[in-house]
């Protein structure tokens, strides 16, 4: 019989909301396949990571750049061995002191009580723009992008 | 007893993958609450839309800007009256002729066989950068963003 991953997924997101990285990491498999979709050349915590140590380094990179002040799991779906979470983050950008908010979704797969696969989508334009602290410049080179 | 939304969700994403907008729209409630997270000042199909007519206008806006050549539902989870889909899109940017790819996630809620709520997250930095066709300029004003 398949394991019921709902309590495990809930515990993982509770740990994440509590910013209890140690507890969150205890629910991540040593050989996890982790992908946060986004521009890896802008934020090094984007991109593909293999293994728990690499994921921990990603968490540390986020912590160096952002002080997360609120982590709200707006939705959490469980289906078989997979979970999908819609998350809203509020953070202070350490470089500028500004408050930012961003939404992200995380699709995870569990095996024997641990996350073995993670696929995340982040609203990265908002993230980058808010981290930079000004609108990104598009209008001059790409006027067709600005639509009424 | 709760309705089983899995076949409805599968039919909606099959219609979407087929780019059969009419069939997809037939599964959207007239008063749907629709939110695609992203910079509404850059792409008018981002933002909050209320009602099927507004969603149709969003679909038309996408079609004016992008020729979608591939729509792959990588994951589809169903839990109660909600579904979560992880989608990979390939498209040709009409303004430049370039091919782009982007990931999006969609969290939907169903009632009486129709989508009444939609929350989508798009990897918008990639979307904007690929649509512009060049790297967005960050380095000069925000050197702290470029990390090794």
PDB file of C-alpha atoms in Angstrom:
ATOM      1  CA  UNK A   1       0.000   0.000   0.000  1.00  0.00           C
ATOM      2  CA  UNK A   2       1.219   3.498  -0.841  1.00  0.00           C
ATOM      3  CA  UNK A   3       2.356   5.638   2.071  1.00  0.00           C
ATOM      4  CA  UNK A   4       0.194   8.626   2.974  1.00  0.00           C
ATOM      5  CA  UNK A   5       2.446  11.583   2.339  1.00  0.00           C
ATOM      6  CA  UNK A   6       0.016  14.291   3.502  1.00  0.00           C
ATOM      7  CA  UNK A   7       1.321  14.521   7.084  1.00  0.00           C
ATOM      8  CA  UNK A   8       4.916  14.514   5.794  1.00  0.00           C
ATOM      9  CA  UNK A   9       4.216  17.255   3.260  1.00  0.00           C
ATOM     10  CA  UNK A  10       2.416  19.288   5.929  1.00  0.00           C
ATOM     11  CA  UNK A  11       5.340  18.859   8.314  1.00  0.00           C
ATOM     12  CA  UNK A  12       7.814  19.954   5.634  1.00  0.00           C
ATOM     13  CA  UNK A  13       5.870  23.132   4.914  1.00  0.00           C
ATOM     14  CA  UNK A  14       5.350  23.823   8.618  1.00  0.00           C
ATOM     15  CA  UNK A  15       9.128  23.615   9.064  1.00  0.00           C
ATOM     16  CA  UNK A  16       9.593  25.903   6.049  1.00  0.00           C
ATOM     17  CA  UNK A  17       7.062  28.415   7.386  1.00  0.00           C
ATOM     18  CA  UNK A  18       8.886  28.328  10.735  1.00  0.00           C
ATOM     19  CA  UNK A  19      12.167  28.906   8.840  1.00  0.00           C
ATOM     20  CA  UNK A  20      13.435  25.792  10.634  1.00  0.00           C
ATOM     21  CA  UNK A  21      15.952  24.800   7.954  1.00  0.00           C
ATOM     22  CA  UNK A  22      17.346  21.917  10.003  1.00  0.00           C
ATOM     23  CA  UNK A  23      13.930  20.305  10.366  1.00  0.00           C
ATOM     24  CA  UNK A  24      13.079  20.945   6.702  1.00  0.00           C
ATOM     25  CA  UNK A  25      16.367  19.404   5.596  1.00  0.00           C
ATOM     26  CA  UNK A  26      15.670  16.286   7.701  1.00  0.00           C
ATOM     27  CA  UNK A  27      12.758  15.624   5.308  1.00  0.00           C
ATOM     28  CA  UNK A  28      14.907  15.953   2.176  1.00  0.00           C
ATOM     29  CA  UNK A  29      16.568  12.876   0.690  1.00  0.00           C
ATOM     30  CA  UNK A  30      20.373  12.837   0.509  1.00  0.00           C
ATOM     31  CA  UNK A  31      20.202  12.409  -3.273  1.00  0.00           C
ATOM     32  CA  UNK A  32      17.356  14.818  -3.946  1.00  0.00           C
ATOM     33  CA  UNK A  33      16.908  16.121  -7.487  1.00  0.00           C
ATOM     34  CA  UNK A  34      16.111  19.832  -7.000  1.00  0.00           C
ATOM     35  CA  UNK A  35      15.284  22.369  -9.713  1.00  0.00           C
ATOM     36  CA  UNK A  36      14.244  25.969  -9.151  1.00  0.00           C
ATOM     37  CA  UNK A  37      13.355  27.407 -12.529  1.00  0.00           C
ATOM     38  CA  UNK A  38      14.937  30.816 -12.995  1.00  0.00           C
ATOM     39  CA  UNK A  39      17.934  32.818 -14.177  1.00  0.00           C
ATOM     40  CA  UNK A  40      20.893  31.078 -12.552  1.00  0.00           C
ATOM     41  CA  UNK A  41      23.226  33.821 -13.813  1.00  0.00           C
ATOM     42  CA  UNK A  42      21.322  36.367 -11.709  1.00  0.00           C
ATOM     43  CA  UNK A  43      20.652  34.369  -8.536  1.00  0.00           C
ATOM     44  CA  UNK A  44      22.832  31.378  -7.874  1.00  0.00           C
ATOM     45  CA  UNK A  45      20.071  29.683  -5.881  1.00  0.00           C
ATOM     46  CA  UNK A  46      18.215  29.130  -9.132  1.00  0.00           C
ATOM     47  CA  UNK A  47      19.006  26.149 -11.294  1.00  0.00           C
ATOM     48  CA  UNK A  48      19.556  22.458 -10.851  1.00  0.00           C
ATOM     49  CA  UNK A  49      20.939  21.034  -7.619  1.00  0.00           C
ATOM     50  CA  UNK A  50      21.680  17.426  -6.819  1.00  0.00           C
ATOM     51  CA  UNK A  51      21.835  16.264  -3.215  1.00  0.00           C
ATOM     52  CA  UNK A  52      20.986  17.681   0.174  1.00  0.00           C
ATOM     53  CA  UNK A  53      24.315  19.513   0.608  1.00  0.00           C
ATOM     54  CA  UNK A  54      23.718  21.503  -2.587  1.00  0.00           C
ATOM     55  CA  UNK A  55      20.179  22.347  -1.452  1.00  0.00           C
ATOM     56  CA  UNK A  56      21.503  23.559   1.899  1.00  0.00           C
ATOM     57  CA  UNK A  57      23.925  25.836   0.035  1.00  0.00           C
ATOM     58  CA  UNK A  58      20.924  27.194  -1.896  1.00  0.00           C
ATOM     59  CA  UNK A  59      19.082  27.932   1.361  1.00  0.00           C
ATOM     60  CA  UNK A  60      22.192  29.716   2.643  1.00  0.00           C
ATOM     61  CA  UNK A  61      22.434  31.790  -0.526  1.00  0.00           C
ATOM     62  CA  UNK A  62      18.798  32.891  -0.084  1.00  0.00           C
ATOM     63  CA  UNK A  63      19.503  33.776   3.550  1.00  0.00           C
ATOM     64  CA  UNK A  64      22.498  35.909   2.518  1.00  0.00           C
ATOM     65  CA  UNK A  65      20.354  37.918   0.105  1.00  0.00           C
ATOM     66  CA  UNK A  66      16.936  37.991   1.760  1.00  0.00           C
ATOM     67  CA  UNK A  67      15.547  38.104   5.269  1.00  0.00           C
ATOM     68  CA  UNK A  68      12.309  36.174   4.911  1.00  0.00           C
ATOM     69  CA  UNK A  69       9.718  37.772   7.170  1.00  0.00           C
ATOM     70  CA  UNK A  70       6.659  35.742   6.152  1.00  0.00           C
ATOM     71  CA  UNK A  71       6.188  32.350   4.473  1.00  0.00           C
ATOM     72  CA  UNK A  72       2.543  31.593   3.772  1.00  0.00           C
ATOM     73  CA  UNK A  73       1.464  28.274   2.278  1.00  0.00           C
ATOM     74  CA  UNK A  74      -1.670  29.400   0.456  1.00  0.00           C
ATOM     75  CA  UNK A  75      -2.472  25.983  -1.006  1.00  0.00           C
ATOM     76  CA  UNK A  76      -1.151  22.466  -0.466  1.00  0.00           C
ATOM     77  CA  UNK A  77      -2.358  19.622  -2.665  1.00  0.00           C
ATOM     78  CA  UNK A  78      -1.403  15.976  -2.206  1.00  0.00           C
ATOM     79  CA  UNK A  79      -1.903  13.317  -4.870  1.00  0.00           C
ATOM     80  CA  UNK A  80      -0.274   9.906  -4.524  1.00  0.00           C
ATOM     81  CA  UNK A  81       3.422  10.376  -3.804  1.00  0.00           C
ATOM     82  CA  UNK A  82       3.416  14.017  -4.924  1.00  0.00           C
ATOM     83  CA  UNK A  83       2.579  17.362  -3.345  1.00  0.00           C
ATOM     84  CA  UNK A  84       2.091  20.811  -4.858  1.00  0.00           C
ATOM     85  CA  UNK A  85       2.307  23.976  -2.780  1.00  0.00           C
ATOM     86  CA  UNK A  86       1.510  27.576  -3.681  1.00  0.00           C
ATOM     87  CA  UNK A  87       3.538  29.850  -1.442  1.00  0.00           C
ATOM     88  CA  UNK A  88       3.645  33.580  -0.840  1.00  0.00           C
ATOM     89  CA  UNK A  89       6.856  35.008   0.562  1.00  0.00           C
ATOM     90  CA  UNK A  90       7.567  38.377   2.080  1.00  0.00           C
ATOM     91  CA  UNK A  91      11.172  39.341   2.612  1.00  0.00           C
ATOM     92  CA  UNK A  92      13.502  42.242   3.272  1.00  0.00           C
ATOM     93  CA  UNK A  93      16.188  42.600   0.618  1.00  0.00           C
ATOM     94  CA  UNK A  94      19.384  42.875   2.631  1.00  0.00           C
ATOM     95  CA  UNK A  95      21.196  44.971  -0.008  1.00  0.00           C
ATOM     96  CA  UNK A  96      18.513  47.685  -0.069  1.00  0.00           C
ATOM     97  CA  UNK A  97      16.393  47.241   3.078  1.00  0.00           C
ATOM     98  CA  UNK A  98      13.266  47.126   0.932  1.00  0.00           C
ATOM     99  CA  UNK A  99      10.302  44.828   1.534  1.00  0.00           C
ATOM    100  CA  UNK A 100       9.382  42.507  -1.329  1.00  0.00           C
ATOM    101  CA  UNK A 101       6.779  39.845  -1.967  1.00  0.00           C
ATOM    102  CA  UNK A 102       6.904  36.978  -4.414  1.00  0.00           C
ATOM    103  CA  UNK A 103       4.853  33.874  -5.211  1.00  0.00           C
ATOM    104  CA  UNK A 104       6.358  30.486  -5.843  1.00  0.00           C
ATOM    105  CA  UNK A 105       5.000  27.030  -6.497  1.00  0.00           C
ATOM    106  CA  UNK A 106       6.738  23.806  -5.507  1.00  0.00           C
ATOM    107  CA  UNK A 107       5.989  20.361  -6.901  1.00  0.00           C
ATOM    108  CA  UNK A 108       7.633  17.636  -4.830  1.00  0.00           C
ATOM    109  CA  UNK A 109       7.766  13.846  -4.895  1.00  0.00           C
ATOM    110  CA  UNK A 110       8.214  11.808  -1.724  1.00  0.00           C
ATOM    111  CA  UNK A 111       9.737   8.407  -1.139  1.00  0.00           C
ATOM    112  CA  UNK A 112      10.020   6.733   2.283  1.00  0.00           C
ATOM    113  CA  UNK A 113       9.093   9.962   4.046  1.00  0.00           C
ATOM    114  CA  UNK A 114      11.544  12.226   2.249  1.00  0.00           C
ATOM    115  CA  UNK A 115      11.516  14.584  -0.698  1.00  0.00           C
ATOM    116  CA  UNK A 116      13.379  12.969  -3.589  1.00  0.00           C
ATOM    117  CA  UNK A 117      12.380  15.450  -6.297  1.00  0.00           C
ATOM    118  CA  UNK A 118      11.518  19.156  -6.298  1.00  0.00           C
ATOM    119  CA  UNK A 119      10.412  21.366  -9.170  1.00  0.00           C
ATOM    120  CA  UNK A 120       9.800  25.017  -8.311  1.00  0.00           C
ATOM    121  CA  UNK A 121       8.505  27.929 -10.360  1.00  0.00           C
ATOM    122  CA  UNK A 122       9.117  31.442  -9.058  1.00  0.00           C
ATOM    123  CA  UNK A 123       7.636  34.684 -10.301  1.00  0.00           C
ATOM    124  CA  UNK A 124      11.172  35.740 -11.073  1.00  0.00           C
ATOM    125  CA  UNK A 125      10.587  39.011 -12.909  1.00  0.00           C
ATOM    126  CA  UNK A 126       8.910  40.385  -9.793  1.00  0.00           C
ATOM    127  CA  UNK A 127      11.689  38.918  -7.675  1.00  0.00           C
ATOM    128  CA  UNK A 128      14.460  40.471  -9.731  1.00  0.00           C
ATOM    129  CA  UNK A 129      12.698  43.804 -10.176  1.00  0.00           C
ATOM    130  CA  UNK A 130      11.936  44.121  -6.487  1.00  0.00           C
ATOM    131  CA  UNK A 131      15.445  43.078  -5.530  1.00  0.00           C
ATOM    132  CA  UNK A 132      16.932  45.631  -7.894  1.00  0.00           C
ATOM    133  CA  UNK A 133      14.496  48.160  -6.445  1.00  0.00           C
ATOM    134  CA  UNK A 134      13.520  49.785  -9.719  1.00  0.00           C
ATOM    135  CA  UNK A 135      11.644  48.843 -12.903  1.00  0.00           C
ATOM    136  CA  UNK A 136      13.735  46.781 -15.299  1.00  0.00           C
ATOM    137  CA  UNK A 137      14.448  48.679 -18.474  1.00  0.00           C
ATOM    138  CA  UNK A 138      12.520  47.284 -21.385  1.00  0.00           C
ATOM    139  CA  UNK A 139      10.869  50.188 -23.117  1.00  0.00           C
ATOM    140  CA  UNK A 140      13.736  51.546 -25.211  1.00  0.00           C
ATOM    141  CA  UNK A 141      14.802  48.343 -26.898  1.00  0.00           C
ATOM    142  CA  UNK A 142      11.443  46.618 -26.911  1.00  0.00           C
ATOM    143  CA  UNK A 143       8.547  49.074 -27.193  1.00  0.00           C
ATOM    144  CA  UNK A 144       6.336  46.280 -28.506  1.00  0.00           C
ATOM    145  CA  UNK A 145       6.430  44.706 -25.061  1.00  0.00           C
ATOM    146  CA  UNK A 146       4.577  47.555 -23.427  1.00  0.00           C
ATOM    147  CA  UNK A 147       0.944  47.005 -24.244  1.00  0.00           C
ATOM    148  CA  UNK A 148      -1.984  49.152 -23.223  1.00  0.00           C
TER     149      UNK A 148
ATOM    150  CA  UNK B   1     -20.374  13.141  -2.030  1.00  0.00           C
ATOM    151  CA  UNK B   2     -17.704  15.298  -3.620  1.00  0.00           C
ATOM    152  CA  UNK B   3     -17.452  15.201  -7.391  1.00  0.00           C
ATOM    153  CA  UNK B   4     -14.351  13.579  -8.886  1.00  0.00           C
ATOM    154  CA  UNK B   5     -12.649  16.387 -10.712  1.00  0.00           C
ATOM    155  CA  UNK B   6      -9.774  14.336 -12.149  1.00  0.00           C
ATOM    156  CA  UNK B   7     -11.413  13.635 -15.528  1.00  0.00           C
ATOM    157  CA  UNK B   8     -12.516  17.279 -15.778  1.00  0.00           C
ATOM    158  CA  UNK B   9      -9.034  18.585 -14.976  1.00  0.00           C
ATOM    159  CA  UNK B  10      -7.513  16.128 -17.471  1.00  0.00           C
ATOM    160  CA  UNK B  11      -9.969  17.246 -20.143  1.00  0.00           C
ATOM    161  CA  UNK B  12      -9.179  20.915 -19.487  1.00  0.00           C
ATOM    162  CA  UNK B  13      -5.432  20.352 -19.875  1.00  0.00           C
ATOM    163  CA  UNK B  14      -5.940  18.142 -22.934  1.00  0.00           C
ATOM    164  CA  UNK B  15      -7.905  21.019 -24.513  1.00  0.00           C
ATOM    165  CA  UNK B  16      -5.135  23.435 -23.499  1.00  0.00           C
ATOM    166  CA  UNK B  17      -2.435  21.167 -24.943  1.00  0.00           C
ATOM    167  CA  UNK B  18      -4.473  20.945 -28.152  1.00  0.00           C
ATOM    168  CA  UNK B  19      -4.728  24.761 -28.125  1.00  0.00           C
ATOM    169  CA  UNK B  20      -8.509  24.249 -28.383  1.00  0.00           C
ATOM    170  CA  UNK B  21      -9.469  27.503 -26.666  1.00  0.00           C
ATOM    171  CA  UNK B  22     -13.188  27.003 -27.272  1.00  0.00           C
ATOM    172  CA  UNK B  23     -13.188  23.637 -25.507  1.00  0.00           C
ATOM    173  CA  UNK B  24     -11.001  24.935 -22.693  1.00  0.00           C
ATOM    174  CA  UNK B  25     -13.292  27.923 -22.190  1.00  0.00           C
ATOM    175  CA  UNK B  26     -16.326  25.600 -21.983  1.00  0.00           C
ATOM    176  CA  UNK B  27     -14.769  24.279 -18.750  1.00  0.00           C
ATOM    177  CA  UNK B  28     -14.319  27.748 -17.234  1.00  0.00           C
ATOM    178  CA  UNK B  29     -17.079  29.235 -15.084  1.00  0.00           C
ATOM    179  CA  UNK B  30     -18.678  32.487 -16.267  1.00  0.00           C
ATOM    180  CA  UNK B  31     -17.626  34.202 -13.039  1.00  0.00           C
ATOM    181  CA  UNK B  32     -14.160  32.683 -12.733  1.00  0.00           C
ATOM    182  CA  UNK B  33     -11.628  34.417 -10.485  1.00  0.00           C
ATOM    183  CA  UNK B  34      -8.366  34.294 -12.487  1.00  0.00           C
ATOM    184  CA  UNK B  35      -4.952  35.533 -11.381  1.00  0.00           C
ATOM    185  CA  UNK B  36      -1.711  35.149 -13.294  1.00  0.00           C
ATOM    186  CA  UNK B  37       1.061  36.446 -11.078  1.00  0.00           C
ATOM    187  CA  UNK B  38       3.385  38.732 -13.011  1.00  0.00           C
ATOM    188  CA  UNK B  39       4.201  42.249 -14.183  1.00  0.00           C
ATOM    189  CA  UNK B  40       0.900  43.504 -15.610  1.00  0.00           C
ATOM    190  CA  UNK B  41       2.627  46.665 -16.865  1.00  0.00           C
ATOM    191  CA  UNK B  42       4.831  44.539 -19.138  1.00  0.00           C
ATOM    192  CA  UNK B  43       2.321  41.930 -20.350  1.00  0.00           C
ATOM    193  CA  UNK B  44      -1.344  42.782 -20.113  1.00  0.00           C
ATOM    194  CA  UNK B  45      -2.271  39.085 -19.821  1.00  0.00           C
ATOM    195  CA  UNK B  46      -0.782  39.109 -16.339  1.00  0.00           C
ATOM    196  CA  UNK B  47      -2.837  40.234 -13.408  1.00  0.00           C
ATOM    197  CA  UNK B  48      -6.320  39.693 -12.048  1.00  0.00           C
ATOM    198  CA  UNK B  49      -9.237  38.859 -14.330  1.00  0.00           C
ATOM    199  CA  UNK B  50     -12.833  38.331 -13.363  1.00  0.00           C
ATOM    200  CA  UNK B  51     -15.134  36.347 -15.640  1.00  0.00           C
ATOM    201  CA  UNK B  52     -14.789  34.197 -18.716  1.00  0.00           C
ATOM    202  CA  UNK B  53     -14.847  37.129 -21.167  1.00  0.00           C
ATOM    203  CA  UNK B  54     -11.811  38.691 -19.489  1.00  0.00           C
ATOM    204  CA  UNK B  55      -9.984  35.341 -19.550  1.00  0.00           C
ATOM    205  CA  UNK B  56     -10.731  34.984 -23.276  1.00  0.00           C
ATOM    206  CA  UNK B  57      -9.216  38.427 -23.838  1.00  0.00           C
ATOM    207  CA  UNK B  58      -6.121  37.203 -21.963  1.00  0.00           C
ATOM    208  CA  UNK B  59      -5.874  34.160 -24.231  1.00  0.00           C
ATOM    209  CA  UNK B  60      -6.174  36.462 -27.267  1.00  0.00           C
ATOM    210  CA  UNK B  61      -3.424  38.721 -25.933  1.00  0.00           C
ATOM    211  CA  UNK B  62      -1.111  35.712 -25.549  1.00  0.00           C
ATOM    212  CA  UNK B  63      -1.953  34.602 -29.111  1.00  0.00           C
ATOM    213  CA  UNK B  64      -1.113  38.067 -30.452  1.00  0.00           C
ATOM    214  CA  UNK B  65       2.326  37.964 -28.836  1.00  0.00           C
ATOM    215  CA  UNK B  66       3.265  34.286 -28.959  1.00  0.00           C
ATOM    216  CA  UNK B  67       2.721  31.348 -31.266  1.00  0.00           C
ATOM    217  CA  UNK B  68       2.630  28.443 -28.852  1.00  0.00           C
ATOM    218  CA  UNK B  69       4.268  25.451 -30.527  1.00  0.00           C
ATOM    219  CA  UNK B  70       4.256  23.005 -27.612  1.00  0.00           C
ATOM    220  CA  UNK B  71       2.228  22.782 -24.387  1.00  0.00           C
ATOM    221  CA  UNK B  72       3.422  19.950 -22.158  1.00  0.00           C
ATOM    222  CA  UNK B  73       1.654  19.122 -18.905  1.00  0.00           C
ATOM    223  CA  UNK B  74       4.583  17.689 -16.963  1.00  0.00           C
ATOM    224  CA  UNK B  75       2.601  17.058 -13.775  1.00  0.00           C
ATOM    225  CA  UNK B  76      -1.087  17.140 -12.846  1.00  0.00           C
ATOM    226  CA  UNK B  77      -2.142  16.665  -9.237  1.00  0.00           C
ATOM    227  CA  UNK B  78      -5.738  16.458  -8.056  1.00  0.00           C
ATOM    228  CA  UNK B  79      -6.796  16.859  -4.425  1.00  0.00           C
ATOM    229  CA  UNK B  80     -10.458  17.305  -3.523  1.00  0.00           C
ATOM    230  CA  UNK B  81     -11.912  20.113  -5.635  1.00  0.00           C
ATOM    231  CA  UNK B  82      -8.483  21.454  -6.622  1.00  0.00           C
ATOM    232  CA  UNK B  83      -5.898  20.653  -9.286  1.00  0.00           C
ATOM    233  CA  UNK B  84      -2.280  21.751  -9.705  1.00  0.00           C
ATOM    234  CA  UNK B  85      -0.486  21.534 -13.040  1.00  0.00           C
ATOM    235  CA  UNK B  86       3.163  22.078 -13.911  1.00  0.00           C
ATOM    236  CA  UNK B  87       3.387  23.096 -17.548  1.00  0.00           C
ATOM    237  CA  UNK B  88       6.233  23.649 -19.976  1.00  0.00           C
ATOM    238  CA  UNK B  89       5.539  25.904 -22.940  1.00  0.00           C
ATOM    239  CA  UNK B  90       7.500  26.414 -26.110  1.00  0.00           C
ATOM    240  CA  UNK B  91       6.572  29.350 -28.287  1.00  0.00           C
ATOM    241  CA  UNK B  92       7.743  31.554 -31.116  1.00  0.00           C
ATOM    242  CA  UNK B  93       7.831  35.234 -30.176  1.00  0.00           C
ATOM    243  CA  UNK B  94       5.964  36.896 -33.027  1.00  0.00           C
ATOM    244  CA  UNK B  95       7.872  40.195 -32.696  1.00  0.00           C
ATOM    245  CA  UNK B  96      11.306  38.575 -33.085  1.00  0.00           C
ATOM    246  CA  UNK B  97      10.739  35.091 -34.568  1.00  0.00           C
ATOM    247  CA  UNK B  98      12.742  33.570 -31.720  1.00  0.00           C
ATOM    248  CA  UNK B  99      11.883  30.331 -29.962  1.00  0.00           C
ATOM    249  CA  UNK B 100      11.372  30.548 -26.213  1.00  0.00           C
ATOM    250  CA  UNK B 101      10.492  28.160 -23.425  1.00  0.00           C
ATOM    251  CA  UNK B 102       8.928  28.923 -20.085  1.00  0.00           C
ATOM    252  CA  UNK B 103       7.518  26.978 -17.144  1.00  0.00           C
ATOM    253  CA  UNK B 104       4.266  27.844 -15.429  1.00  0.00           C
ATOM    254  CA  UNK B 105       2.208  26.331 -12.654  1.00  0.00           C
ATOM    255  CA  UNK B 106      -1.565  26.583 -12.393  1.00  0.00           C
ATOM    256  CA  UNK B 107      -3.612  25.944  -9.256  1.00  0.00           C
ATOM    257  CA  UNK B 108      -7.325  25.669 -10.055  1.00  0.00           C
ATOM    258  CA  UNK B 109     -10.514  25.024  -8.092  1.00  0.00           C
ATOM    259  CA  UNK B 110     -13.506  23.325  -9.691  1.00  0.00           C
ATOM    260  CA  UNK B 111     -17.215  23.576  -8.932  1.00  0.00           C
ATOM    261  CA  UNK B 112     -19.928  21.681 -10.842  1.00  0.00           C
ATOM    262  CA  UNK B 113     -17.465  20.693 -13.548  1.00  0.00           C
ATOM    263  CA  UNK B 114     -16.004  24.128 -14.173  1.00  0.00           C
ATOM    264  CA  UNK B 115     -12.996  26.117 -13.081  1.00  0.00           C
ATOM    265  CA  UNK B 116     -14.103  28.813 -10.652  1.00  0.00           C
ATOM    266  CA  UNK B 117     -10.668  29.899  -9.460  1.00  0.00           C
ATOM    267  CA  UNK B 118      -7.214  29.972 -11.055  1.00  0.00           C
ATOM    268  CA  UNK B 119      -3.882  31.004  -9.573  1.00  0.00           C
ATOM    269  CA  UNK B 120      -0.888  30.814 -11.895  1.00  0.00           C
ATOM    270  CA  UNK B 121       2.809  31.425 -11.339  1.00  0.00           C
ATOM    271  CA  UNK B 122       5.015  31.995 -14.383  1.00  0.00           C
ATOM    272  CA  UNK B 123       8.789  32.076 -14.558  1.00  0.00           C
ATOM    273  CA  UNK B 124       8.436  35.644 -15.747  1.00  0.00           C
ATOM    274  CA  UNK B 125      12.060  36.777 -15.782  1.00  0.00           C
ATOM    275  CA  UNK B 126      12.809  34.073 -18.331  1.00  0.00           C
ATOM    276  CA  UNK B 127       9.639  34.977 -20.204  1.00  0.00           C
ATOM    277  CA  UNK B 128      10.478  38.669 -20.379  1.00  0.00           C
ATOM    278  CA  UNK B 129      14.159  38.120 -21.131  1.00  0.00           C
ATOM    279  CA  UNK B 130      13.454  35.641 -23.907  1.00  0.00           C
ATOM    280  CA  UNK B 131      10.750  37.851 -25.367  1.00  0.00           C
ATOM    281  CA  UNK B 132      13.070  40.849 -25.348  1.00  0.00           C
ATOM    282  CA  UNK B 133      15.703  38.603 -26.922  1.00  0.00           C
ATOM    283  CA  UNK B 134      18.647  39.807 -24.856  1.00  0.00           C
ATOM    284  CA  UNK B 135      19.761  39.706 -21.204  1.00  0.00           C
ATOM    285  CA  UNK B 136      17.996  42.239 -19.005  1.00  0.00           C
ATOM    286  CA  UNK B 137      20.396  44.870 -17.765  1.00  0.00           C
ATOM    287  CA  UNK B 138      21.083  44.460 -14.089  1.00  0.00           C
ATOM    288  CA  UNK B 139      24.812  44.606 -13.644  1.00  0.00           C
ATOM    289  CA  UNK B 140      25.450  48.338 -13.759  1.00  0.00           C
ATOM    290  CA  UNK B 141      22.945  49.447 -11.150  1.00  0.00           C
ATOM    291  CA  UNK B 142      22.952  46.315  -9.051  1.00  0.00           C
ATOM    292  CA  UNK B 143      26.335  44.589  -9.094  1.00  0.00           C
ATOM    293  CA  UNK B 144      25.433  42.833  -5.846  1.00  0.00           C
ATOM    294  CA  UNK B 145      22.878  40.805  -7.777  1.00  0.00           C
ATOM    295  CA  UNK B 146      25.478  39.024  -9.842  1.00  0.00           C
ATOM    296  CA  UNK B 147      26.848  36.300  -7.629  1.00  0.00           C
ATOM    297  CA  UNK B 148      29.547  33.821  -8.448  1.00  0.00           C
TER     298      UNK B 148
END
